[in-house]
Amino acid sequence: MLILRMNLLSVIGMRRLLILFVFFILAAFLVDTLCPGIDDRPPEARFEEHLNRAHLLTYNNNDFDFSVQYPSFFTVQPDSLIDYAGCVQFCYREDWANIVLEYHVAKPIKGVSMKAYAKHVAERKKADKLCLYANSFIISGRLYEGYRYHEKHMLKDTLWHVYALCYPESYQNHMTRLLRIIDRWQIETPKRTPIKLFYCNKIND
């Protein structure tokens, strides 16, 4: 009789342990689901993941007849905060980073060829890379301490249309999608004429 009671108590104890174990597993699952762990990855890696998953939105401007794409998690800067017409900015400001996409227009210099103008802009902005195409050019370089820029200039009618990116240097290896957006941006791309690269050179300091 004593042995039977001991066996019964042992079974009851095991059941209680099993119930407690199942309860602990469920509680851990709920905590992990409702309160996910802190993402301790570097902000650059978190930004890149967010960037690669984001949808692209299109901004249209009828005054200057252009459209540009930007990531859906960037915010459009209010027009009242921009100094001149024909300019729009899309901003990301998180984790102490300030990443800006900007479109603006500029007037050509009379009597100056596109190649000469591209070199003039590259020298003025101290670019370390210049790529010259049939009707556009791309420059990139250091903007100021800790930041870089990447710009595409396209000539249409009587204006240069510029789509530019400003970003922290520490984000350089995480900006692939944004750089591709700049490089592939076209105001109009005739299907019959492929984009032709004349040359692309790194500029020595």
PDB file of C-alpha atoms in Angstrom:
ATOM      1  CA  MET A   1       0.000   0.000   0.000  1.00  0.00           C
ATOM      2  CA  LEU A   2       2.843   2.335   0.871  1.00  0.00           C
ATOM      3  CA  ILE A   3       4.601   1.543  -2.395  1.00  0.00           C
ATOM      4  CA  LEU A   4       1.382   2.252  -4.340  1.00  0.00           C
ATOM      5  CA  ARG A   5       1.012   5.620  -2.617  1.00  0.00           C
ATOM      6  CA  MET A   6       4.619   6.504  -3.397  1.00  0.00           C
ATOM      7  CA  ASN A   7       4.133   5.572  -7.044  1.00  0.00           C
ATOM      8  CA  LEU A   8       0.964   7.665  -7.184  1.00  0.00           C
ATOM      9  CA  LEU A   9       2.746  10.660  -5.698  1.00  0.00           C
ATOM     10  CA  SER A  10       5.569  10.172  -8.168  1.00  0.00           C
ATOM     11  CA  VAL A  11       3.155  10.176 -11.115  1.00  0.00           C
ATOM     12  CA  ILE A  12       1.401  13.296  -9.788  1.00  0.00           C
ATOM     13  CA  GLY A  13       4.772  14.997  -9.372  1.00  0.00           C
ATOM     14  CA  MET A  14       5.811  14.142 -12.902  1.00  0.00           C
ATOM     15  CA  ARG A  15       2.532  15.493 -14.266  1.00  0.00           C
ATOM     16  CA  ARG A  16       3.039  18.731 -12.373  1.00  0.00           C
ATOM     17  CA  LEU A  17       6.561  19.026 -13.737  1.00  0.00           C
ATOM     18  CA  LEU A  18       5.279  18.350 -17.247  1.00  0.00           C
ATOM     19  CA  ILE A  19       2.558  20.987 -16.881  1.00  0.00           C
ATOM     20  CA  LEU A  20       5.066  23.498 -15.537  1.00  0.00           C
ATOM     21  CA  PHE A  21       7.429  22.726 -18.412  1.00  0.00           C
ATOM     22  CA  VAL A  22       4.700  23.192 -21.030  1.00  0.00           C
ATOM     23  CA  PHE A  23       3.611  26.429 -19.330  1.00  0.00           C
ATOM     24  CA  PHE A  24       7.193  27.711 -19.356  1.00  0.00           C
ATOM     25  CA  ILE A  25       7.557  26.941 -23.080  1.00  0.00           C
ATOM     26  CA  LEU A  26       4.295  28.718 -23.892  1.00  0.00           C
ATOM     27  CA  ALA A  27       5.234  31.719 -21.761  1.00  0.00           C
ATOM     28  CA  ALA A  28       8.637  31.989 -23.444  1.00  0.00           C
ATOM     29  CA  PHE A  29       6.990  31.793 -26.874  1.00  0.00           C
ATOM     30  CA  LEU A  30       4.505  34.532 -26.015  1.00  0.00           C
ATOM     31  CA  VAL A  31       7.203  36.804 -24.615  1.00  0.00           C
ATOM     32  CA  ASP A  32       9.353  36.301 -27.706  1.00  0.00           C
ATOM     33  CA  THR A  33       6.381  37.012 -29.993  1.00  0.00           C
ATOM     34  CA  LEU A  34       4.927  40.009 -28.179  1.00  0.00           C
ATOM     35  CA  CYS A  35       8.235  41.489 -27.031  1.00  0.00           C
ATOM     36  CA  PRO A  36      10.846  40.744 -29.710  1.00  0.00           C
ATOM     37  CA  GLY A  37      14.492  41.041 -28.777  1.00  0.00           C
ATOM     38  CA  ILE A  38      16.450  44.229 -29.342  1.00  0.00           C
ATOM     39  CA  ASP A  39      18.157  44.373 -32.751  1.00  0.00           C
ATOM     40  CA  ASP A  40      21.766  44.982 -31.794  1.00  0.00           C
ATOM     41  CA  ARG A  41      23.086  45.060 -35.349  1.00  0.00           C
ATOM     42  CA  PRO A  42      24.910  48.190 -36.533  1.00  0.00           C
ATOM     43  CA  PRO A  43      22.545  50.908 -37.811  1.00  0.00           C
ATOM     44  CA  GLU A  44      24.100  50.605 -41.276  1.00  0.00           C
ATOM     45  CA  ALA A  45      23.033  46.946 -41.521  1.00  0.00           C
ATOM     46  CA  ARG A  46      19.524  47.712 -40.272  1.00  0.00           C
ATOM     47  CA  PHE A  47      19.198  50.519 -42.806  1.00  0.00           C
ATOM     48  CA  GLU A  48      20.333  48.299 -45.681  1.00  0.00           C
ATOM     49  CA  GLU A  49      17.784  45.620 -44.813  1.00  0.00           C
ATOM     50  CA  HIS A  50      15.035  48.241 -44.565  1.00  0.00           C
ATOM     51  CA  LEU A  51      16.154  49.745 -47.876  1.00  0.00           C
ATOM     52  CA  ASN A  52      16.209  46.438 -49.740  1.00  0.00           C
ATOM     53  CA  ARG A  53      12.701  45.547 -48.541  1.00  0.00           C
ATOM     54  CA  ALA A  54      11.114  48.954 -49.171  1.00  0.00           C
ATOM     55  CA  HIS A  55       8.743  49.748 -51.996  1.00  0.00           C
ATOM     56  CA  LEU A  56       9.696  52.564 -54.329  1.00  0.00           C
ATOM     57  CA  LEU A  57       7.381  55.542 -54.641  1.00  0.00           C
ATOM     58  CA  THR A  58       7.335  57.946 -57.585  1.00  0.00           C
ATOM     59  CA  TYR A  59       7.330  61.718 -57.271  1.00  0.00           C
ATOM     60  CA  ASN A  60       6.071  63.660 -60.295  1.00  0.00           C
ATOM     61  CA  ASN A  61       6.634  67.344 -61.019  1.00  0.00           C
ATOM     62  CA  ASN A  62       4.658  68.838 -63.895  1.00  0.00           C
ATOM     63  CA  ASP A  63       6.390  72.232 -63.764  1.00  0.00           C
ATOM     64  CA  PHE A  64       9.758  70.820 -64.815  1.00  0.00           C
ATOM     65  CA  ASP A  65       8.412  67.620 -66.403  1.00  0.00           C
ATOM     66  CA  PHE A  66      10.302  65.062 -64.345  1.00  0.00           C
ATOM     67  CA  SER A  67       9.695  62.088 -62.081  1.00  0.00           C
ATOM     68  CA  VAL A  68      11.990  60.407 -59.566  1.00  0.00           C
ATOM     69  CA  GLN A  69      11.736  57.303 -57.416  1.00  0.00           C
ATOM     70  CA  TYR A  70      12.513  57.136 -53.708  1.00  0.00           C
ATOM     71  CA  PRO A  71      12.147  54.522 -50.912  1.00  0.00           C
ATOM     72  CA  SER A  72       8.760  54.491 -49.187  1.00  0.00           C
ATOM     73  CA  PHE A  73      10.267  55.053 -45.716  1.00  0.00           C
ATOM     74  CA  PHE A  74      11.896  58.347 -46.746  1.00  0.00           C
ATOM     75  CA  THR A  75       9.911  61.493 -45.976  1.00  0.00           C
ATOM     76  CA  VAL A  76       9.240  64.240 -48.515  1.00  0.00           C
ATOM     77  CA  GLN A  77      10.609  67.565 -47.327  1.00  0.00           C
ATOM     78  CA  PRO A  78       7.940  70.315 -47.258  1.00  0.00           C
ATOM     79  CA  ASP A  79       8.319  72.811 -50.112  1.00  0.00           C
ATOM     80  CA  SER A  80       8.455  75.703 -47.649  1.00  0.00           C
ATOM     81  CA  LEU A  81      11.794  74.443 -46.313  1.00  0.00           C
ATOM     82  CA  ILE A  82      13.459  74.334 -49.739  1.00  0.00           C
ATOM     83  CA  ASP A  83      15.121  77.500 -50.972  1.00  0.00           C
ATOM     84  CA  TYR A  84      14.487  77.395 -54.720  1.00  0.00           C
ATOM     85  CA  ALA A  85      11.958  76.202 -57.278  1.00  0.00           C
ATOM     86  CA  GLY A  86      12.410  72.918 -59.072  1.00  0.00           C
ATOM     87  CA  CYS A  87      13.848  71.247 -55.985  1.00  0.00           C
ATOM     88  CA  VAL A  88      12.526  68.353 -53.911  1.00  0.00           C
ATOM     89  CA  GLN A  89      14.153  66.392 -51.087  1.00  0.00           C
ATOM     90  CA  PHE A  90      13.475  62.947 -49.624  1.00  0.00           C
ATOM     91  CA  CYS A  91      15.023  62.429 -46.197  1.00  0.00           C
ATOM     92  CA  TYR A  92      15.886  59.644 -43.771  1.00  0.00           C
ATOM     93  CA  ARG A  93      16.978  60.723 -40.305  1.00  0.00           C
ATOM     94  CA  GLU A  94      17.441  57.863 -37.842  1.00  0.00           C
ATOM     95  CA  ASP A  95      20.296  56.564 -35.665  1.00  0.00           C
ATOM     96  CA  TRP A  96      22.115  59.914 -36.015  1.00  0.00           C
ATOM     97  CA  ALA A  97      22.311  59.447 -39.787  1.00  0.00           C
ATOM     98  CA  ASN A  98      21.118  62.076 -42.262  1.00  0.00           C
ATOM     99  CA  ILE A  99      20.513  60.546 -45.709  1.00  0.00           C
ATOM    100  CA  VAL A 100      19.039  62.813 -48.367  1.00  0.00           C
ATOM    101  CA  LEU A 101      17.901  62.304 -51.947  1.00  0.00           C
ATOM    102  CA  GLU A 102      17.522  65.623 -53.785  1.00  0.00           C
ATOM    103  CA  TYR A 103      16.379  66.656 -57.228  1.00  0.00           C
ATOM    104  CA  HIS A 104      17.076  70.139 -58.566  1.00  0.00           C
ATOM    105  CA  VAL A 105      17.661  71.965 -61.848  1.00  0.00           C
ATOM    106  CA  ALA A 106      20.579  74.109 -62.989  1.00  0.00           C
ATOM    107  CA  LYS A 107      21.178  76.348 -65.995  1.00  0.00           C
ATOM    108  CA  PRO A 108      23.900  75.354 -68.481  1.00  0.00           C
ATOM    109  CA  ILE A 109      26.904  77.617 -68.988  1.00  0.00           C
ATOM    110  CA  LYS A 110      26.672  79.254 -72.419  1.00  0.00           C
ATOM    111  CA  GLY A 111      29.325  78.229 -74.900  1.00  0.00           C
ATOM    112  CA  VAL A 112      30.558  75.324 -72.766  1.00  0.00           C
ATOM    113  CA  SER A 113      30.344  71.746 -74.059  1.00  0.00           C
ATOM    114  CA  MET A 114      28.833  68.998 -71.972  1.00  0.00           C
ATOM    115  CA  LYS A 115      32.219  67.355 -71.422  1.00  0.00           C
ATOM    116  CA  ALA A 116      33.776  70.643 -70.307  1.00  0.00           C
ATOM    117  CA  TYR A 117      30.792  71.375 -68.062  1.00  0.00           C
ATOM    118  CA  ALA A 118      31.038  67.909 -66.459  1.00  0.00           C
ATOM    119  CA  LYS A 119      34.714  68.439 -65.699  1.00  0.00           C
ATOM    120  CA  HIS A 120      33.964  71.918 -64.354  1.00  0.00           C
ATOM    121  CA  VAL A 121      31.336  70.565 -61.939  1.00  0.00           C
ATOM    122  CA  ALA A 122      33.576  67.652 -60.928  1.00  0.00           C
ATOM    123  CA  GLU A 123      36.452  70.028 -60.132  1.00  0.00           C
ATOM    124  CA  ARG A 124      34.199  72.479 -58.278  1.00  0.00           C
ATOM    125  CA  LYS A 125      32.764  69.709 -56.106  1.00  0.00           C
ATOM    126  CA  LYS A 126      36.156  67.966 -55.735  1.00  0.00           C
ATOM    127  CA  ALA A 127      34.784  64.718 -57.123  1.00  0.00           C
ATOM    128  CA  ASP A 128      36.920  61.602 -56.948  1.00  0.00           C
ATOM    129  CA  LYS A 129      35.009  59.862 -59.772  1.00  0.00           C
ATOM    130  CA  LEU A 130      33.459  61.082 -63.030  1.00  0.00           C
ATOM    131  CA  CYS A 131      31.470  59.007 -65.537  1.00  0.00           C
ATOM    132  CA  LEU A 132      30.482  60.726 -68.798  1.00  0.00           C
ATOM    133  CA  TYR A 133      27.556  59.483 -70.921  1.00  0.00           C
ATOM    134  CA  ALA A 134      25.897  60.691 -74.125  1.00  0.00           C
ATOM    135  CA  ASN A 135      23.587  63.220 -72.464  1.00  0.00           C
ATOM    136  CA  SER A 136      24.499  62.921 -68.790  1.00  0.00           C
ATOM    137  CA  PHE A 137      27.315  62.458 -66.317  1.00  0.00           C
ATOM    138  CA  ILE A 138      27.716  61.014 -62.821  1.00  0.00           C
ATOM    139  CA  ILE A 139      30.077  62.328 -60.162  1.00  0.00           C
ATOM    140  CA  SER A 140      30.809  61.167 -56.638  1.00  0.00           C
ATOM    141  CA  GLY A 141      33.092  62.298 -53.874  1.00  0.00           C
ATOM    142  CA  ARG A 142      33.436  63.559 -50.350  1.00  0.00           C
ATOM    143  CA  LEU A 143      30.907  66.216 -49.390  1.00  0.00           C
ATOM    144  CA  TYR A 144      32.305  67.192 -45.987  1.00  0.00           C
ATOM    145  CA  GLU A 145      33.684  65.481 -42.883  1.00  0.00           C
ATOM    146  CA  GLY A 146      32.017  62.073 -42.549  1.00  0.00           C
ATOM    147  CA  TYR A 147      29.692  62.418 -45.568  1.00  0.00           C
ATOM    148  CA  ARG A 148      29.805  61.578 -49.290  1.00  0.00           C
ATOM    149  CA  TYR A 149      27.686  62.480 -52.307  1.00  0.00           C
ATOM    150  CA  HIS A 150      26.675  60.751 -55.545  1.00  0.00           C
ATOM    151  CA  GLU A 151      24.998  62.776 -58.330  1.00  0.00           C
ATOM    152  CA  LYS A 152      23.625  62.265 -61.815  1.00  0.00           C
ATOM    153  CA  HIS A 153      23.317  65.308 -64.099  1.00  0.00           C
ATOM    154  CA  MET A 154      21.088  65.017 -67.182  1.00  0.00           C
ATOM    155  CA  LEU A 155      20.727  67.649 -69.901  1.00  0.00           C
ATOM    156  CA  LYS A 156      17.184  68.122 -71.214  1.00  0.00           C
ATOM    157  CA  ASP A 157      16.090  71.064 -73.336  1.00  0.00           C
ATOM    158  CA  THR A 158      17.686  74.122 -71.704  1.00  0.00           C
ATOM    159  CA  LEU A 159      18.278  72.785 -68.187  1.00  0.00           C
ATOM    160  CA  TRP A 160      20.494  70.383 -66.308  1.00  0.00           C
ATOM    161  CA  HIS A 161      18.384  68.027 -64.175  1.00  0.00           C
ATOM    162  CA  VAL A 162      20.256  66.715 -61.143  1.00  0.00           C
ATOM    163  CA  TYR A 163      19.388  63.786 -58.879  1.00  0.00           C
ATOM    164  CA  ALA A 164      21.756  63.644 -55.917  1.00  0.00           C
ATOM    165  CA  LEU A 165      22.358  61.472 -52.863  1.00  0.00           C
ATOM    166  CA  CYS A 166      24.079  62.548 -49.633  1.00  0.00           C
ATOM    167  CA  TYR A 167      24.964  59.887 -47.050  1.00  0.00           C
ATOM    168  CA  PRO A 168      27.355  59.100 -44.167  1.00  0.00           C
ATOM    169  CA  GLU A 169      30.666  57.543 -45.197  1.00  0.00           C
ATOM    170  CA  SER A 170      30.069  54.658 -42.800  1.00  0.00           C
ATOM    171  CA  TYR A 171      26.999  53.702 -44.896  1.00  0.00           C
ATOM    172  CA  GLN A 172      28.926  53.523 -48.174  1.00  0.00           C
ATOM    173  CA  ASN A 173      28.870  49.712 -48.446  1.00  0.00           C
ATOM    174  CA  HIS A 174      25.151  49.627 -47.596  1.00  0.00           C
ATOM    175  CA  MET A 175      23.848  52.082 -50.234  1.00  0.00           C
ATOM    176  CA  THR A 176      23.823  49.794 -53.279  1.00  0.00           C
ATOM    177  CA  ARG A 177      20.120  50.149 -54.043  1.00  0.00           C
ATOM    178  CA  LEU A 178      20.088  53.944 -53.682  1.00  0.00           C
ATOM    179  CA  LEU A 179      23.190  54.315 -55.843  1.00  0.00           C
ATOM    180  CA  ARG A 180      21.528  52.129 -58.466  1.00  0.00           C
ATOM    181  CA  ILE A 181      18.421  54.339 -58.384  1.00  0.00           C
ATOM    182  CA  ILE A 182      20.594  57.382 -59.092  1.00  0.00           C
ATOM    183  CA  ASP A 183      22.630  55.667 -61.820  1.00  0.00           C
ATOM    184  CA  ARG A 184      19.578  54.311 -63.672  1.00  0.00           C
ATOM    185  CA  TRP A 185      17.444  57.435 -63.363  1.00  0.00           C
ATOM    186  CA  GLN A 186      16.266  58.789 -66.706  1.00  0.00           C
ATOM    187  CA  ILE A 187      14.031  61.727 -67.550  1.00  0.00           C
ATOM    188  CA  GLU A 188      13.180  59.973 -70.782  1.00  0.00           C
ATOM    189  CA  THR A 189      14.823  56.880 -72.227  1.00  0.00           C
ATOM    190  CA  PRO A 190      14.180  56.301 -75.948  1.00  0.00           C
ATOM    191  CA  LYS A 191      13.790  52.573 -76.530  1.00  0.00           C
ATOM    192  CA  ARG A 192      15.656  52.805 -79.817  1.00  0.00           C
ATOM    193  CA  THR A 193      18.820  54.317 -78.311  1.00  0.00           C
ATOM    194  CA  PRO A 194      20.793  52.567 -75.553  1.00  0.00           C
ATOM    195  CA  ILE A 195      22.578  54.687 -72.973  1.00  0.00           C
ATOM    196  CA  LYS A 196      26.181  55.047 -74.126  1.00  0.00           C
ATOM    197  CA  LEU A 197      29.096  55.391 -71.730  1.00  0.00           C
ATOM    198  CA  PHE A 198      31.887  57.562 -73.079  1.00  0.00           C
ATOM    199  CA  TYR A 199      34.276  57.108 -70.173  1.00  0.00           C
ATOM    200  CA  CYS A 200      34.387  56.641 -66.417  1.00  0.00           C
ATOM    201  CA  ASN A 201      37.497  57.708 -64.545  1.00  0.00           C
ATOM    202  CA  LYS A 202      38.610  58.019 -60.981  1.00  0.00           C
ATOM    203  CA  ILE A 203      40.016  61.472 -60.355  1.00  0.00           C
ATOM    204  CA  ASN A 204      43.289  61.642 -58.464  1.00  0.00           C
ATOM    205  CA  ASP A 205      43.470  63.895 -55.462  1.00  0.00           C
TER     206      ASP A 205
END
